Amino acid sequence: MTAVGEKQDGNLELIFEQFLQKEDLPERYAATARQWFLPLASQIAAAQLKAGKTLLVGVNGSQGSGKSTLCALLREVLQSQYGLSVADLSIDDFYLTHAERQTLARDIHPLLATRGVPGTHDVDLLTTVLEQLISHEGPVRVPRFDKATDDRVAPDHWSLFTAPLDVVLVEGWCMGITHQSPVELATPVNALEADDDGDAVWRHWVNEQLLAQYEPLYGRFDFWVMLQAPGFDCIHRWRLEQENKLRDRLGKQAGSPHIMSEAAIARFIQHYQRLTEHGLRTLPDRVNVLFRLDEEREIMDARHFRERTPG
């Protein structure tokens, strides 16, 4: 009998076929998965077997890098090929509600009305959910955030996972990124910071949230993966592709005020630029597995390290 966490026989071709169809992915993604992501799944399964407990896996990647798709695939493979119970979560689903961000915008800084930067997530809720997925027995509700309405969905539409789990994957653009020094914060990195945060109140507050809330959260994770973009310049195009997919999903409802134009996206991603670039510089040396991407999001190479942690 094969033990949980050890390689099992399974129809990978069928899994890939169904996954490509479900995620609307090109056929070449299966080749990428075989070459790069099956070894990653094996490494995660081995780490979980060695740990003998719920393995918390953090996955970092800039907007549009493919981290959500990677986590969905890892969940399928780890469940079907290794017999592991897995949840794949996004830190995006833990954004503060629209009303809560409006309060931050009024009380601290107007830029905090826009979701995304550290300080606009409910880290306490994420921590509670992770603890439940590790130690609770039975169903655990995980929030969902609807980017089309820019708000959290009602609790009766939250996702359900049965705990305890063997592996919990948490992906996000800011996962693992640590705070900056005061010197690094002094100079604006783009027009948004120069024009809307000239006194640096917003970026200092975000930096404080990283140090106080996010870094302790990162310390709970056992294993880290990064999809490293070649630079920030290509992220505008990647993010635009994401918005077009959202528009297609909503069909003729493209008139929604939360479907962004190209100009709006160009402004939106400036909120992320500082920490994205900081993460691209500092995080690769502190993860367990690093995938380096080209401008078309194709993997150029992978680097595997045994002992790394962003904490």
PDB file of C-alpha atoms in Angstrom:
ATOM      1  CA  MET A   1       0.000   0.000   0.000  1.00  0.00           C
ATOM      2  CA  THR A   2       1.288   3.497  -0.872  1.00  0.00           C
ATOM      3  CA  ALA A   3       1.507   5.872   2.078  1.00  0.00           C
ATOM      4  CA  VAL A   4       0.054   9.370   2.005  1.00  0.00           C
ATOM      5  CA  GLY A   5       2.700  11.719   0.606  1.00  0.00           C
ATOM      6  CA  GLU A   6       4.367   9.007  -1.488  1.00  0.00           C
ATOM      7  CA  LYS A   7       4.023   8.812  -5.274  1.00  0.00           C
ATOM      8  CA  GLN A   8       0.876   7.047  -6.415  1.00  0.00           C
ATOM      9  CA  ASP A   9      -0.239   5.796  -9.799  1.00  0.00           C
ATOM     10  CA  GLY A  10      -2.567   8.195 -11.565  1.00  0.00           C
ATOM     11  CA  ASN A  11      -3.600   9.223 -15.042  1.00  0.00           C
ATOM     12  CA  LEU A  12      -1.560  12.390 -15.461  1.00  0.00           C
ATOM     13  CA  GLU A  13      -2.571  12.827 -19.082  1.00  0.00           C
ATOM     14  CA  LEU A  14      -6.241  12.904 -18.105  1.00  0.00           C
ATOM     15  CA  ILE A  15      -5.479  15.302 -15.243  1.00  0.00           C
ATOM     16  CA  PHE A  16      -3.633  17.642 -17.592  1.00  0.00           C
ATOM     17  CA  GLU A  17      -6.354  17.441 -20.225  1.00  0.00           C
ATOM     18  CA  GLN A  18      -9.089  18.286 -17.732  1.00  0.00           C
ATOM     19  CA  PHE A  19      -7.003  21.009 -16.103  1.00  0.00           C
ATOM     20  CA  LEU A  20      -6.215  22.737 -19.408  1.00  0.00           C
ATOM     21  CA  GLN A  21      -9.870  22.728 -20.314  1.00  0.00           C
ATOM     22  CA  LYS A  22     -11.016  23.994 -16.931  1.00  0.00           C
ATOM     23  CA  GLU A  23      -8.451  26.813 -16.810  1.00  0.00           C
ATOM     24  CA  ASP A  24      -8.701  27.605 -20.549  1.00  0.00           C
ATOM     25  CA  LEU A  25      -4.958  27.076 -21.033  1.00  0.00           C
ATOM     26  CA  PRO A  26      -2.988  26.341 -24.218  1.00  0.00           C
ATOM     27  CA  GLU A  27      -1.687  22.831 -24.838  1.00  0.00           C
ATOM     28  CA  ARG A  28       1.914  23.943 -24.276  1.00  0.00           C
ATOM     29  CA  TYR A  29       1.130  24.507 -20.589  1.00  0.00           C
ATOM     30  CA  ALA A  30       1.097  20.729 -20.118  1.00  0.00           C
ATOM     31  CA  ALA A  31       4.721  20.561 -21.298  1.00  0.00           C
ATOM     32  CA  THR A  32       5.636  23.329 -18.845  1.00  0.00           C
ATOM     33  CA  ALA A  33       3.895  21.454 -16.066  1.00  0.00           C
ATOM     34  CA  ARG A  34       5.698  18.206 -16.820  1.00  0.00           C
ATOM     35  CA  GLN A  35       9.119  19.827 -16.973  1.00  0.00           C
ATOM     36  CA  TRP A  36       8.910  22.279 -14.083  1.00  0.00           C
ATOM     37  CA  PHE A  37       5.871  21.772 -11.873  1.00  0.00           C
ATOM     38  CA  LEU A  38       5.752  17.993 -11.424  1.00  0.00           C
ATOM     39  CA  PRO A  39       9.217  18.098  -9.780  1.00  0.00           C
ATOM     40  CA  LEU A  40       7.956  20.937  -7.575  1.00  0.00           C
ATOM     41  CA  ALA A  41       4.953  18.861  -6.517  1.00  0.00           C
ATOM     42  CA  SER A  42       7.287  15.985  -5.670  1.00  0.00           C
ATOM     43  CA  GLN A  43       9.470  18.304  -3.591  1.00  0.00           C
ATOM     44  CA  ILE A  44       6.465  19.666  -1.681  1.00  0.00           C
ATOM     45  CA  ALA A  45       5.111  16.158  -1.050  1.00  0.00           C
ATOM     46  CA  ALA A  46       8.492  15.053   0.273  1.00  0.00           C
ATOM     47  CA  ALA A  47       8.697  18.113   2.523  1.00  0.00           C
ATOM     48  CA  GLN A  48       5.237  17.392   3.925  1.00  0.00           C
ATOM     49  CA  LEU A  49       6.086  13.744   4.538  1.00  0.00           C
ATOM     50  CA  LYS A  50       9.265  14.749   6.349  1.00  0.00           C
ATOM     51  CA  ALA A  51       7.512  17.427   8.411  1.00  0.00           C
ATOM     52  CA  GLY A  52       4.687  15.116   9.438  1.00  0.00           C
ATOM     53  CA  LYS A  53       2.271  18.039   9.761  1.00  0.00           C
ATOM     54  CA  THR A  54       0.323  20.536   7.691  1.00  0.00           C
ATOM     55  CA  LEU A  55       2.829  22.144   5.331  1.00  0.00           C
ATOM     56  CA  LEU A  56       2.234  25.848   4.719  1.00  0.00           C
ATOM     57  CA  VAL A  57       3.530  26.839   1.289  1.00  0.00           C
ATOM     58  CA  GLY A  58       3.875  30.492   0.266  1.00  0.00           C
ATOM     59  CA  VAL A  59       3.876  31.295  -3.457  1.00  0.00           C
ATOM     60  CA  ASN A  60       5.066  34.705  -4.636  1.00  0.00           C
ATOM     61  CA  GLY A  61       4.606  36.132  -8.099  1.00  0.00           C
ATOM     62  CA  SER A  62       3.850  39.522  -9.583  1.00  0.00           C
ATOM     63  CA  GLN A  63       0.463  40.260 -11.090  1.00  0.00           C
ATOM     64  CA  GLY A  64      -0.210  38.056 -14.096  1.00  0.00           C
ATOM     65  CA  SER A  65       2.763  35.758 -13.476  1.00  0.00           C
ATOM     66  CA  GLY A  66       0.645  32.593 -13.273  1.00  0.00           C
ATOM     67  CA  LYS A  67       0.805  31.890  -9.547  1.00  0.00           C
ATOM     68  CA  SER A  68      -2.930  31.179  -9.192  1.00  0.00           C
ATOM     69  CA  THR A  69      -2.784  28.674 -12.051  1.00  0.00           C
ATOM     70  CA  LEU A  70       0.320  27.064 -10.554  1.00  0.00           C
ATOM     71  CA  CYS A  71      -1.382  26.607  -7.176  1.00  0.00           C
ATOM     72  CA  ALA A  72      -4.488  25.145  -8.790  1.00  0.00           C
ATOM     73  CA  LEU A  73      -2.315  22.640 -10.666  1.00  0.00           C
ATOM     74  CA  LEU A  74      -0.303  21.766  -7.565  1.00  0.00           C
ATOM     75  CA  ARG A  75      -3.515  21.068  -5.703  1.00  0.00           C
ATOM     76  CA  GLU A  76      -4.686  18.680  -8.443  1.00  0.00           C
ATOM     77  CA  VAL A  77      -1.362  16.846  -8.639  1.00  0.00           C
ATOM     78  CA  LEU A  78      -0.732  16.623  -4.894  1.00  0.00           C
ATOM     79  CA  GLN A  79      -4.217  15.214  -4.349  1.00  0.00           C
ATOM     80  CA  SER A  80      -4.325  12.773  -7.248  1.00  0.00           C
ATOM     81  CA  GLN A  81      -0.690  11.646  -7.366  1.00  0.00           C
ATOM     82  CA  TYR A  82       0.318  11.814  -3.698  1.00  0.00           C
ATOM     83  CA  GLY A  83      -2.972  11.306  -1.857  1.00  0.00           C
ATOM     84  CA  LEU A  84      -2.604  14.599   0.029  1.00  0.00           C
ATOM     85  CA  SER A  85      -5.451  16.849   1.147  1.00  0.00           C
ATOM     86  CA  VAL A  86      -4.738  20.344  -0.152  1.00  0.00           C
ATOM     87  CA  ALA A  87      -6.194  23.852  -0.051  1.00  0.00           C
ATOM     88  CA  ASP A  88      -5.071  26.591  -2.430  1.00  0.00           C
ATOM     89  CA  LEU A  89      -5.764  30.091  -1.125  1.00  0.00           C
ATOM     90  CA  SER A  90      -5.081  33.577  -2.432  1.00  0.00           C
ATOM     91  CA  ILE A  91      -4.153  36.452  -0.147  1.00  0.00           C
ATOM     92  CA  ASP A  92      -6.368  38.506  -2.496  1.00  0.00           C
ATOM     93  CA  ASP A  93      -9.431  36.845  -0.971  1.00  0.00           C
ATOM     94  CA  PHE A  94      -8.484  38.384   2.360  1.00  0.00           C
ATOM     95  CA  TYR A  95      -8.682  41.982   1.193  1.00  0.00           C
ATOM     96  CA  LEU A  96     -10.481  44.278   3.562  1.00  0.00           C
ATOM     97  CA  THR A  97     -14.011  45.089   2.475  1.00  0.00           C
ATOM     98  CA  HIS A  98     -14.681  48.135   0.329  1.00  0.00           C
ATOM     99  CA  ALA A  99     -16.140  49.949   3.340  1.00  0.00           C
ATOM    100  CA  GLU A 100     -13.135  49.128   5.529  1.00  0.00           C
ATOM    101  CA  ARG A 101     -10.749  50.499   2.915  1.00  0.00           C
ATOM    102  CA  GLN A 102     -12.803  53.652   2.622  1.00  0.00           C
ATOM    103  CA  THR A 103     -12.315  54.112   6.348  1.00  0.00           C
ATOM    104  CA  LEU A 104      -8.550  53.696   5.980  1.00  0.00           C
ATOM    105  CA  ALA A 105      -8.601  56.204   3.145  1.00  0.00           C
ATOM    106  CA  ARG A 106     -10.390  58.735   5.320  1.00  0.00           C
ATOM    107  CA  ASP A 107      -8.415  58.157   8.514  1.00  0.00           C
ATOM    108  CA  ILE A 108      -4.879  57.453   7.213  1.00  0.00           C
ATOM    109  CA  HIS A 109      -4.353  58.171   3.508  1.00  0.00           C
ATOM    110  CA  PRO A 110      -6.575  58.374   0.396  1.00  0.00           C
ATOM    111  CA  LEU A 111      -4.442  55.833  -1.508  1.00  0.00           C
ATOM    112  CA  LEU A 112      -5.569  53.111   0.910  1.00  0.00           C
ATOM    113  CA  ALA A 113      -8.957  53.056  -0.787  1.00  0.00           C
ATOM    114  CA  THR A 114      -7.247  50.981  -3.488  1.00  0.00           C
ATOM    115  CA  ARG A 115      -6.843  47.294  -2.670  1.00  0.00           C
ATOM    116  CA  GLY A 116      -3.504  45.563  -2.969  1.00  0.00           C
ATOM    117  CA  VAL A 117      -0.752  46.948  -0.794  1.00  0.00           C
ATOM    118  CA  PRO A 118       0.093  45.519   2.639  1.00  0.00           C
ATOM    119  CA  GLY A 119      -2.362  46.968   5.114  1.00  0.00           C
ATOM    120  CA  THR A 120      -5.354  46.396   2.830  1.00  0.00           C
ATOM    121  CA  HIS A 121      -5.633  42.698   3.791  1.00  0.00           C
ATOM    122  CA  ASP A 122      -7.280  41.258   6.889  1.00  0.00           C
ATOM    123  CA  VAL A 123      -4.181  39.473   8.187  1.00  0.00           C
ATOM    124  CA  ASP A 124      -5.919  38.465  11.422  1.00  0.00           C
ATOM    125  CA  LEU A 125      -8.622  36.684   9.419  1.00  0.00           C
ATOM    126  CA  LEU A 126      -6.018  34.934   7.271  1.00  0.00           C
ATOM    127  CA  THR A 127      -4.122  33.825  10.381  1.00  0.00           C
ATOM    128  CA  THR A 128      -7.329  32.491  11.944  1.00  0.00           C
ATOM    129  CA  VAL A 129      -8.237  30.573   8.781  1.00  0.00           C
ATOM    130  CA  LEU A 130      -4.765  29.031   8.567  1.00  0.00           C
ATOM    131  CA  GLU A 131      -4.966  27.929  12.193  1.00  0.00           C
ATOM    132  CA  GLN A 132      -8.356  26.340  11.526  1.00  0.00           C
ATOM    133  CA  LEU A 133      -7.101  24.538   8.424  1.00  0.00           C
ATOM    134  CA  ILE A 134      -4.231  23.129  10.476  1.00  0.00           C
ATOM    135  CA  SER A 135      -5.989  22.148  13.701  1.00  0.00           C
ATOM    136  CA  HIS A 136      -9.742  22.190  13.160  1.00  0.00           C
ATOM    137  CA  GLU A 137     -11.647  19.005  12.340  1.00  0.00           C
ATOM    138  CA  GLY A 138     -14.395  19.547   9.829  1.00  0.00           C
ATOM    139  CA  PRO A 139     -15.414  22.268   7.364  1.00  0.00           C
ATOM    140  CA  VAL A 140     -13.601  25.608   7.372  1.00  0.00           C
ATOM    141  CA  ARG A 141     -14.981  28.633   5.558  1.00  0.00           C
ATOM    142  CA  VAL A 142     -12.495  30.661   3.516  1.00  0.00           C
ATOM    143  CA  PRO A 143     -13.498  34.137   2.295  1.00  0.00           C
ATOM    144  CA  ARG A 144     -13.694  35.075  -1.357  1.00  0.00           C
ATOM    145  CA  PHE A 145     -13.164  38.500  -2.865  1.00  0.00           C
ATOM    146  CA  ASP A 146     -14.911  39.595  -6.070  1.00  0.00           C
ATOM    147  CA  LYS A 147     -12.602  41.935  -7.997  1.00  0.00           C
ATOM    148  CA  ALA A 148     -15.445  42.846 -10.360  1.00  0.00           C
ATOM    149  CA  THR A 149     -17.351  44.441  -7.473  1.00  0.00           C
ATOM    150  CA  ASP A 150     -14.200  45.335  -5.503  1.00  0.00           C
ATOM    151  CA  ASP A 151     -15.631  43.763  -2.376  1.00  0.00           C
ATOM    152  CA  ARG A 152     -15.732  40.572  -0.334  1.00  0.00           C
ATOM    153  CA  VAL A 153     -18.590  38.234  -1.193  1.00  0.00           C
ATOM    154  CA  ALA A 154     -21.234  37.270   1.339  1.00  0.00           C
ATOM    155  CA  PRO A 155     -20.200  34.513   3.798  1.00  0.00           C
ATOM    156  CA  ASP A 156     -22.705  32.035   2.360  1.00  0.00           C
ATOM    157  CA  HIS A 157     -20.624  32.113  -0.869  1.00  0.00           C
ATOM    158  CA  TRP A 158     -17.269  31.507   0.795  1.00  0.00           C
ATOM    159  CA  SER A 159     -15.208  28.435  -0.112  1.00  0.00           C
ATOM    160  CA  LEU A 160     -15.300  25.335   2.073  1.00  0.00           C
ATOM    161  CA  PHE A 161     -12.357  23.083   2.915  1.00  0.00           C
ATOM    162  CA  THR A 162     -12.347  20.077   5.207  1.00  0.00           C
ATOM    163  CA  ALA A 163      -9.647  20.306   7.860  1.00  0.00           C
ATOM    164  CA  PRO A 164      -7.104  19.279   8.920  1.00  0.00           C
ATOM    165  CA  LEU A 165      -5.158  19.429   5.670  1.00  0.00           C
ATOM    166  CA  ASP A 166      -1.787  18.086   4.586  1.00  0.00           C
ATOM    167  CA  VAL A 167      -0.776  21.101   2.480  1.00  0.00           C
ATOM    168  CA  VAL A 168      -2.045  24.685   2.375  1.00  0.00           C
ATOM    169  CA  LEU A 169      -0.868  26.817  -0.567  1.00  0.00           C
ATOM    170  CA  VAL A 170      -1.168  30.599  -0.188  1.00  0.00           C
ATOM    171  CA  GLU A 171      -0.329  32.738  -3.210  1.00  0.00           C
ATOM    172  CA  GLY A 172      -0.016  36.491  -3.543  1.00  0.00           C
ATOM    173  CA  TRP A 173       2.021  39.200  -5.185  1.00  0.00           C
ATOM    174  CA  CYS A 174       3.340  40.438  -1.819  1.00  0.00           C
ATOM    175  CA  MET A 175       3.803  37.048  -0.146  1.00  0.00           C
ATOM    176  CA  GLY A 176       7.263  36.871   1.445  1.00  0.00           C
ATOM    177  CA  ILE A 177       8.197  40.485   0.684  1.00  0.00           C
ATOM    178  CA  THR A 178       9.713  42.229   3.696  1.00  0.00           C
ATOM    179  CA  HIS A 179       9.853  45.880   4.772  1.00  0.00           C
ATOM    180  CA  GLN A 180      12.242  48.494   3.433  1.00  0.00           C
ATOM    181  CA  SER A 181      14.649  50.843   5.182  1.00  0.00           C
ATOM    182  CA  PRO A 182      13.787  54.545   5.701  1.00  0.00           C
ATOM    183  CA  VAL A 183      16.425  55.441   3.122  1.00  0.00           C
ATOM    184  CA  GLU A 184      14.706  53.266   0.501  1.00  0.00           C
ATOM    185  CA  LEU A 185      11.361  54.928   1.233  1.00  0.00           C
ATOM    186  CA  ALA A 186      12.646  58.476   0.803  1.00  0.00           C
ATOM    187  CA  THR A 187      12.547  58.749  -2.988  1.00  0.00           C
ATOM    188  CA  PRO A 188       9.300  58.208  -4.980  1.00  0.00           C
ATOM    189  CA  VAL A 189       9.517  55.386  -7.525  1.00  0.00           C
ATOM    190  CA  ASN A 190       6.783  56.675  -9.840  1.00  0.00           C
ATOM    191  CA  ALA A 191       4.355  59.508 -10.528  1.00  0.00           C
ATOM    192  CA  LEU A 192       1.742  58.125  -8.133  1.00  0.00           C
ATOM    193  CA  GLU A 193       4.105  58.356  -5.181  1.00  0.00           C
ATOM    194  CA  ALA A 194       5.439  61.747  -6.243  1.00  0.00           C
ATOM    195  CA  ASP A 195       2.033  63.323  -6.850  1.00  0.00           C
ATOM    196  CA  ASP A 196      -0.233  61.541  -4.349  1.00  0.00           C
ATOM    197  CA  ASP A 197       2.233  60.635  -1.585  1.00  0.00           C
ATOM    198  CA  GLY A 198       4.703  63.475  -1.661  1.00  0.00           C
ATOM    199  CA  ASP A 199       5.041  63.433   2.125  1.00  0.00           C
ATOM    200  CA  ALA A 200       5.564  59.625   2.098  1.00  0.00           C
ATOM    201  CA  VAL A 201       2.800  59.017   4.662  1.00  0.00           C
ATOM    202  CA  TRP A 202       1.235  56.211   2.598  1.00  0.00           C
ATOM    203  CA  ARG A 203       4.406  54.300   1.838  1.00  0.00           C
ATOM    204  CA  HIS A 204       5.673  54.589   5.417  1.00  0.00           C
ATOM    205  CA  TRP A 205       2.345  53.278   6.747  1.00  0.00           C
ATOM    206  CA  VAL A 206       2.403  50.356   4.288  1.00  0.00           C
ATOM    207  CA  ASN A 207       5.972  49.600   5.333  1.00  0.00           C
ATOM    208  CA  GLU A 208       4.941  49.540   8.998  1.00  0.00           C
ATOM    209  CA  GLN A 209       2.174  47.033   8.221  1.00  0.00           C
ATOM    210  CA  LEU A 210       4.687  44.760   6.508  1.00  0.00           C
ATOM    211  CA  LEU A 211       6.888  44.750   9.579  1.00  0.00           C
ATOM    212  CA  ALA A 212       4.138  44.444  12.185  1.00  0.00           C
ATOM    213  CA  GLN A 213       1.646  42.095  10.516  1.00  0.00           C
ATOM    214  CA  TYR A 214       2.974  40.383   7.411  1.00  0.00           C
ATOM    215  CA  GLU A 215       6.462  39.331   8.440  1.00  0.00           C
ATOM    216  CA  PRO A 216       5.171  37.452  11.535  1.00  0.00           C
ATOM    217  CA  LEU A 217       2.704  35.720   9.195  1.00  0.00           C
ATOM    218  CA  TYR A 218       5.497  34.733   6.806  1.00  0.00           C
ATOM    219  CA  GLY A 219       7.349  33.160   9.716  1.00  0.00           C
ATOM    220  CA  ARG A 220       4.606  30.528   9.983  1.00  0.00           C
ATOM    221  CA  PHE A 221       5.313  29.161   6.495  1.00  0.00           C
ATOM    222  CA  ASP A 222       7.460  26.094   5.870  1.00  0.00           C
ATOM    223  CA  PHE A 223       8.192  26.282   2.147  1.00  0.00           C
ATOM    224  CA  TRP A 224       8.449  29.120  -0.378  1.00  0.00           C
ATOM    225  CA  VAL A 225       8.123  29.304  -4.170  1.00  0.00           C
ATOM    226  CA  MET A 226       8.692  32.346  -6.377  1.00  0.00           C
ATOM    227  CA  LEU A 227       7.749  33.061  -9.992  1.00  0.00           C
ATOM    228  CA  GLN A 228      10.238  35.834 -10.767  1.00  0.00           C
ATOM    229  CA  ALA A 229       9.285  38.306 -13.481  1.00  0.00           C
ATOM    230  CA  PRO A 230      12.158  39.736 -15.542  1.00  0.00           C
ATOM    231  CA  GLY A 231      11.242  43.234 -14.351  1.00  0.00           C
ATOM    232  CA  PHE A 232       8.360  45.576 -13.653  1.00  0.00           C
ATOM    233  CA  ASP A 233       8.039  46.829 -17.232  1.00  0.00           C
ATOM    234  CA  CYS A 234       6.226  43.716 -18.476  1.00  0.00           C
ATOM    235  CA  ILE A 235       3.726  43.639 -15.592  1.00  0.00           C
ATOM    236  CA  HIS A 236       1.485  46.312 -17.117  1.00  0.00           C
ATOM    237  CA  ARG A 237       0.842  44.039 -20.112  1.00  0.00           C
ATOM    238  CA  TRP A 238       0.343  40.983 -17.885  1.00  0.00           C
ATOM    239  CA  ARG A 239      -2.129  42.873 -15.700  1.00  0.00           C
ATOM    240  CA  LEU A 240      -3.993  44.137 -18.760  1.00  0.00           C
ATOM    241  CA  GLU A 241      -4.383  40.541 -19.935  1.00  0.00           C
ATOM    242  CA  GLN A 242      -5.845  39.660 -16.532  1.00  0.00           C
ATOM    243  CA  GLU A 243      -8.397  42.468 -16.810  1.00  0.00           C
ATOM    244  CA  ASN A 244      -9.390  41.358 -20.297  1.00  0.00           C
ATOM    245  CA  LYS A 245     -10.012  37.839 -18.976  1.00  0.00           C
ATOM    246  CA  LEU A 246     -12.162  39.300 -16.197  1.00  0.00           C
ATOM    247  CA  ARG A 247     -14.086  41.323 -18.781  1.00  0.00           C
ATOM    248  CA  ASP A 248     -14.627  38.189 -20.895  1.00  0.00           C
ATOM    249  CA  ARG A 249     -15.822  36.282 -17.839  1.00  0.00           C
ATOM    250  CA  LEU A 250     -18.396  38.947 -17.105  1.00  0.00           C
ATOM    251  CA  GLY A 251     -19.554  38.973 -20.704  1.00  0.00           C
ATOM    252  CA  LYS A 252     -21.585  42.004 -21.646  1.00  0.00           C
ATOM    253  CA  GLN A 253     -21.333  43.493 -18.153  1.00  0.00           C
ATOM    254  CA  ALA A 254     -18.157  45.310 -19.233  1.00  0.00           C
ATOM    255  CA  GLY A 255     -19.727  48.597 -18.201  1.00  0.00           C
ATOM    256  CA  SER A 256     -19.084  47.750 -14.561  1.00  0.00           C
ATOM    257  CA  PRO A 257     -17.184  50.598 -12.857  1.00  0.00           C
ATOM    258  CA  HIS A 258     -14.695  48.039 -11.538  1.00  0.00           C
ATOM    259  CA  ILE A 259     -13.599  46.812 -14.979  1.00  0.00           C
ATOM    260  CA  MET A 260     -10.563  49.004 -15.527  1.00  0.00           C
ATOM    261  CA  SER A 261      -9.438  50.711 -18.689  1.00  0.00           C
ATOM    262  CA  GLU A 262      -5.823  50.482 -19.841  1.00  0.00           C
ATOM    263  CA  ALA A 263      -5.154  53.946 -18.406  1.00  0.00           C
ATOM    264  CA  ALA A 264      -6.696  52.926 -15.087  1.00  0.00           C
ATOM    265  CA  ILE A 265      -4.543  49.793 -14.967  1.00  0.00           C
ATOM    266  CA  ALA A 266      -1.433  51.857 -15.652  1.00  0.00           C
ATOM    267  CA  ARG A 267      -2.246  53.930 -12.568  1.00  0.00           C
ATOM    268  CA  PHE A 268      -3.385  50.915 -10.535  1.00  0.00           C
ATOM    269  CA  ILE A 269      -0.137  48.979 -10.887  1.00  0.00           C
ATOM    270  CA  GLN A 270       1.855  51.971  -9.659  1.00  0.00           C
ATOM    271  CA  HIS A 271       0.483  51.130  -6.193  1.00  0.00           C
ATOM    272  CA  TYR A 272       2.405  47.836  -6.461  1.00  0.00           C
ATOM    273  CA  GLN A 273       5.595  48.999  -8.148  1.00  0.00           C
ATOM    274  CA  ARG A 274       7.741  49.804  -5.114  1.00  0.00           C
ATOM    275  CA  LEU A 275       7.279  46.504  -3.339  1.00  0.00           C
ATOM    276  CA  THR A 276       7.208  44.425  -6.523  1.00  0.00           C
ATOM    277  CA  GLU A 277      10.641  45.746  -7.489  1.00  0.00           C
ATOM    278  CA  HIS A 278      11.869  45.334  -3.906  1.00  0.00           C
ATOM    279  CA  GLY A 279      10.681  41.718  -3.949  1.00  0.00           C
ATOM    280  CA  LEU A 280      12.296  41.000  -7.315  1.00  0.00           C
ATOM    281  CA  ARG A 281      15.613  42.162  -5.842  1.00  0.00           C
ATOM    282  CA  THR A 282      15.474  40.584  -2.383  1.00  0.00           C
ATOM    283  CA  LEU A 283      13.207  37.533  -2.392  1.00  0.00           C
ATOM    284  CA  PRO A 284      14.994  35.171  -4.830  1.00  0.00           C
ATOM    285  CA  ASP A 285      17.780  34.490  -2.331  1.00  0.00           C
ATOM    286  CA  ARG A 286      15.257  33.530   0.370  1.00  0.00           C
ATOM    287  CA  VAL A 287      12.933  31.006  -1.263  1.00  0.00           C
ATOM    288  CA  ASN A 288      13.104  27.228  -1.593  1.00  0.00           C
ATOM    289  CA  VAL A 289      12.276  27.127  -5.295  1.00  0.00           C
ATOM    290  CA  LEU A 290      12.788  29.950  -7.778  1.00  0.00           C
ATOM    291  CA  PHE A 291      11.380  29.963 -11.314  1.00  0.00           C
ATOM    292  CA  ARG A 292      12.797  32.724 -13.520  1.00  0.00           C
ATOM    293  CA  LEU A 293      10.351  33.915 -16.196  1.00  0.00           C
ATOM    294  CA  ASP A 294      10.880  35.691 -19.491  1.00  0.00           C
ATOM    295  CA  GLU A 295       8.632  38.481 -20.764  1.00  0.00           C
ATOM    296  CA  GLU A 296       6.175  35.918 -22.169  1.00  0.00           C
ATOM    297  CA  ARG A 297       5.952  34.165 -18.775  1.00  0.00           C
ATOM    298  CA  GLU A 298       7.848  31.155 -20.072  1.00  0.00           C
ATOM    299  CA  ILE A 299      10.167  29.580 -17.499  1.00  0.00           C
ATOM    300  CA  MET A 300      13.818  30.065 -18.371  1.00  0.00           C
ATOM    301  CA  ASP A 301      15.243  28.032 -15.491  1.00  0.00           C
ATOM    302  CA  ALA A 302      14.536  26.839 -11.965  1.00  0.00           C
ATOM    303  CA  ARG A 303      16.712  26.900  -8.879  1.00  0.00           C
ATOM    304  CA  HIS A 304      16.059  24.626  -5.932  1.00  0.00           C
ATOM    305  CA  PHE A 305      17.391  25.340  -2.453  1.00  0.00           C
ATOM    306  CA  ARG A 306      16.980  23.112   0.573  1.00  0.00           C
ATOM    307  CA  GLU A 307      16.865  25.637   3.396  1.00  0.00           C
ATOM    308  CA  ARG A 308      15.499  29.082   2.608  1.00  0.00           C
ATOM    309  CA  THR A 309      12.957  31.326   4.343  1.00  0.00           C
ATOM    310  CA  PRO A 310      11.781  34.931   3.878  1.00  0.00           C
ATOM    311  CA  GLY A 311      11.189  35.265   7.610  1.00  0.00           C
TER     312      GLY A 311
END
